[in-house]
């Protein structure tokens, strides 16, 4: 997998983290360095760990579905991307109250929730024989950077970027899935 493809995947799976960080930044009255760092580090760390867990599962399944691995990778990326598009296009009103800071429990729940997509990507990485350590680090670092940008933009500008970020992220993942499928079918 090329560096550019990995970076695009990292940006795609970090779109949920960006959207949530944007929302949290919007609802924290006085954003402190501690809150911004907590969101950034937690989101980045979970996004780095989940692909490793998914890869471990995928490696165990690889021998059983080797003939259709490209379909599995395509399906996972298309499913994740489609889910992101659906969520972005069916978003409701924002009626959440502002808070003074983010709590540890909420931070952990949001970190897990935004990184589930990265778990599925990790499964796909196993089928594509991707070196998981550099991929996980790349995803974690990109997510941390995107999350920091999200929380800062959210605190300053509001939630108008949430939907577009999820739409772009979803489309990127779907297009990468299509490229993987076409590449394995010999069309690309």
CSV table of C-alpha atoms in Angstrom, one decimal:
chain,number,residue,atom,x,y,z
A,1,UNK,CA,0.0,0.0,0.0
A,2,UNK,CA,1.4,3.4,-0.9
A,3,UNK,CA,2.0,6.1,1.6
A,4,UNK,CA,-0.6,8.3,-0.1
A,5,UNK,CA,-3.2,5.6,0.1
A,6,UNK,CA,-2.4,5.1,3.8
A,7,UNK,CA,-2.7,8.8,4.5
A,8,UNK,CA,-6.0,8.9,2.7
A,9,UNK,CA,-7.3,6.0,4.8
A,10,UNK,CA,-6.0,7.7,7.9
A,11,UNK,CA,-7.9,10.9,7.0
A,12,UNK,CA,-11.0,8.9,6.1
A,13,UNK,CA,-11.2,7.0,9.5
A,14,UNK,CA,-10.3,10.2,11.4
A,15,UNK,CA,-13.3,12.0,10.0
A,16,UNK,CA,-15.5,10.7,12.8
A,17,UNK,CA,-12.9,11.8,15.4
A,18,UNK,CA,-12.8,15.3,13.7
A,19,UNK,CA,-16.6,15.6,13.8
A,20,UNK,CA,-16.8,14.6,17.5
A,21,UNK,CA,-13.8,16.8,18.5
A,22,UNK,CA,-15.5,19.7,16.6
A,23,UNK,CA,-18.7,19.1,18.6
A,24,UNK,CA,-16.8,18.8,21.9
A,25,UNK,CA,-14.9,22.0,21.1
A,26,UNK,CA,-18.2,23.7,20.4
A,27,UNK,CA,-19.7,22.7,23.8
A,28,UNK,CA,-16.7,23.4,26.1
A,29,UNK,CA,-17.2,26.9,27.5
A,30,UNK,CA,-13.6,27.5,28.3
A,31,UNK,CA,-11.3,25.3,26.3
A,32,UNK,CA,-8.2,24.5,28.3
A,33,UNK,CA,-4.9,23.0,27.1
A,34,UNK,CA,-5.7,20.0,29.3
A,35,UNK,CA,-9.1,19.3,27.5
A,36,UNK,CA,-7.6,19.8,24.0
A,37,UNK,CA,-4.7,17.5,24.8
A,38,UNK,CA,-7.0,14.9,26.4
A,39,UNK,CA,-9.2,14.8,23.3
A,40,UNK,CA,-6.2,14.8,21.0
A,41,UNK,CA,-4.2,12.1,22.7
A,42,UNK,CA,-7.2,9.8,23.5
A,43,UNK,CA,-8.6,9.9,20.0
A,44,UNK,CA,-5.2,9.4,18.4
A,45,UNK,CA,-4.3,6.5,20.8
A,46,UNK,CA,-7.6,4.6,20.3
A,47,UNK,CA,-7.4,5.1,16.5
A,48,UNK,CA,-3.9,3.7,16.6
A,49,UNK,CA,-4.8,0.7,18.8
A,50,UNK,CA,-8.0,-0.4,17.0
A,51,UNK,CA,-6.4,-1.2,13.6
A,52,UNK,CA,-3.9,-3.4,15.4
A,53,UNK,CA,-6.7,-5.3,17.1
A,54,UNK,CA,-8.5,-5.6,13.8
A,55,UNK,CA,-5.3,-6.8,12.1
A,56,UNK,CA,-4.9,-9.5,14.7
A,57,UNK,CA,-8.4,-10.8,14.0
A,58,UNK,CA,-7.9,-10.5,10.2
A,59,UNK,CA,-4.6,-12.5,10.3
A,60,UNK,CA,-6.4,-15.3,12.0
A,61,UNK,CA,-9.2,-15.3,9.4
A,62,UNK,CA,-6.9,-14.7,6.4
A,63,UNK,CA,-6.3,-18.4,5.5
A,64,UNK,CA,-10.0,-19.1,5.5
A,65,UNK,CA,-11.0,-16.3,3.1
A,66,UNK,CA,-7.9,-15.6,1.1
A,67,UNK,CA,-9.7,-16.1,-2.2
A,68,UNK,CA,-12.1,-13.2,-1.5
A,69,UNK,CA,-9.9,-11.0,0.6
A,70,UNK,CA,-10.1,-8.1,-1.8
A,71,UNK,CA,-13.9,-8.3,-1.7
A,72,UNK,CA,-13.7,-8.2,2.1
A,73,UNK,CA,-11.5,-5.2,2.1
A,74,UNK,CA,-13.8,-3.4,-0.4
A,75,UNK,CA,-16.9,-4.4,1.6
A,76,UNK,CA,-15.5,-3.1,4.9
A,77,UNK,CA,-14.3,0.2,3.5
A,78,UNK,CA,-17.5,0.7,1.5
A,79,UNK,CA,-19.6,-0.2,4.6
A,80,UNK,CA,-17.6,2.2,6.8
A,81,UNK,CA,-17.7,5.0,4.2
A,82,UNK,CA,-21.4,4.4,3.6
A,83,UNK,CA,-22.2,4.6,7.3
A,84,UNK,CA,-20.3,7.9,7.6
A,85,UNK,CA,-22.2,9.3,4.6
A,86,UNK,CA,-25.5,8.2,6.1
A,87,UNK,CA,-24.7,9.7,9.5
A,88,UNK,CA,-23.6,13.0,7.9
A,89,UNK,CA,-26.6,13.3,5.7
A,90,UNK,CA,-29.1,12.4,8.4
A,91,UNK,CA,-27.7,14.5,11.2
A,92,UNK,CA,-30.2,16.1,13.5
A,93,UNK,CA,-30.3,19.3,15.5
A,94,UNK,CA,-27.6,20.1,18.0
A,95,UNK,CA,-29.3,20.5,21.4
A,96,UNK,CA,-26.3,19.5,23.6
A,97,UNK,CA,-25.6,21.8,26.6
A,98,UNK,CA,-22.2,23.5,27.1
A,99,UNK,CA,-19.9,22.2,29.8
A,100,UNK,CA,-16.8,23.5,31.6
A,101,UNK,CA,-14.6,20.5,30.5
A,102,UNK,CA,-14.8,16.9,29.2
A,103,UNK,CA,-15.0,14.1,31.7
A,104,UNK,CA,-12.9,11.0,31.6
A,105,UNK,CA,-15.8,8.6,31.1
A,106,UNK,CA,-17.2,10.6,28.2
A,107,UNK,CA,-13.7,10.9,26.7
A,108,UNK,CA,-13.3,7.1,26.8
A,109,UNK,CA,-16.7,6.4,25.4
A,110,UNK,CA,-16.1,8.9,22.5
A,111,UNK,CA,-12.6,7.5,21.9
A,112,UNK,CA,-14.0,4.0,21.5
A,113,UNK,CA,-17.0,5.1,19.4
A,114,UNK,CA,-14.9,7.1,17.0
A,115,UNK,CA,-12.3,4.3,16.5
A,116,UNK,CA,-14.6,1.3,15.7
A,117,UNK,CA,-14.2,2.1,12.0
A,118,UNK,CA,-10.4,1.8,12.4
A,119,UNK,CA,-10.9,-1.7,13.9
A,120,UNK,CA,-12.6,-2.8,10.6
A,121,UNK,CA,-9.9,-1.1,8.6
A,122,UNK,CA,-7.3,-3.2,10.5
A,123,UNK,CA,-9.1,-6.3,9.5
A,124,UNK,CA,-8.8,-5.2,5.9
A,125,UNK,CA,-5.1,-4.4,6.4
A,126,UNK,CA,-4.5,-8.1,7.3
A,127,UNK,CA,-6.0,-9.2,4.0
A,128,UNK,CA,-3.9,-6.7,2.1
A,129,UNK,CA,-0.7,-7.7,3.9
A,130,UNK,CA,-0.1,-4.2,5.2
A,131,UNK,CA,2.7,-3.6,7.7
A,132,UNK,CA,0.5,-2.8,10.7
A,133,UNK,CA,2.9,-0.9,13.0
A,134,UNK,CA,3.6,2.0,10.6
A,135,UNK,CA,0.0,2.0,9.5
A,136,UNK,CA,-1.3,2.2,13.1
A,137,UNK,CA,1.2,5.0,13.9
A,138,UNK,CA,0.2,6.9,10.8
A,139,UNK,CA,-3.5,6.6,11.6
A,140,UNK,CA,-2.9,7.6,15.3
A,141,UNK,CA,-0.8,10.6,14.4
A,142,UNK,CA,-3.2,11.8,11.7
A,143,UNK,CA,-6.2,11.4,14.0
A,144,UNK,CA,-4.5,13.2,16.8
A,145,UNK,CA,-3.7,16.2,14.4
A,146,UNK,CA,-7.2,16.2,12.9
A,147,UNK,CA,-8.8,15.9,16.4
A,148,UNK,CA,-6.8,18.9,17.7
A,149,UNK,CA,-7.8,20.9,14.6
A,150,UNK,CA,-11.4,19.8,15.2
A,151,UNK,CA,-11.6,20.8,18.8
A,152,UNK,CA,-10.0,24.2,18.1
A,153,UNK,CA,-12.2,24.9,15.1
A,154,UNK,CA,-15.2,23.7,17.0
A,155,UNK,CA,-14.4,26.0,19.9
A,156,UNK,CA,-14.0,29.0,17.6
A,157,UNK,CA,-16.3,28.4,14.6
A,158,UNK,CA,-19.1,26.0,15.6
A,159,UNK,CA,-20.5,22.8,14.0
A,160,UNK,CA,-20.8,23.8,10.4
A,161,UNK,CA,-17.8,21.7,9.3
A,162,UNK,CA,-19.0,18.4,11.0
A,163,UNK,CA,-21.2,17.2,8.1
A,164,UNK,CA,-18.8,18.0,5.3
A,165,UNK,CA,-15.9,16.3,7.1
A,166,UNK,CA,-17.9,13.1,7.5
A,167,UNK,CA,-19.0,13.2,3.8
A,168,UNK,CA,-15.4,13.7,2.6
A,169,UNK,CA,-14.2,10.9,4.9
A,170,UNK,CA,-16.9,8.5,3.8
A,171,UNK,CA,-16.2,9.2,0.1
A,172,UNK,CA,-12.5,8.7,0.5
A,173,UNK,CA,-13.0,5.3,2.2
A,174,UNK,CA,-15.4,4.1,-0.5
A,175,UNK,CA,-13.1,5.2,-3.3
A,176,UNK,CA,-10.1,3.5,-1.7
A,177,UNK,CA,-12.2,0.3,-1.4
A,178,UNK,CA,-13.2,0.6,-5.1
A,179,UNK,CA,-9.5,1.1,-6.0
A,180,UNK,CA,-8.5,-2.0,-4.0
A,181,UNK,CA,-11.2,-4.1,-5.7
A,182,UNK,CA,-10.3,-2.9,-9.2
A,183,UNK,CA,-6.6,-3.5,-8.5
A,184,UNK,CA,-7.2,-7.1,-7.4
A,185,UNK,CA,-9.4,-7.7,-10.4
A,186,UNK,CA,-6.7,-6.4,-12.7
A,187,UNK,CA,-8.7,-3.4,-13.9
A,188,UNK,CA,-6.5,-0.7,-12.2
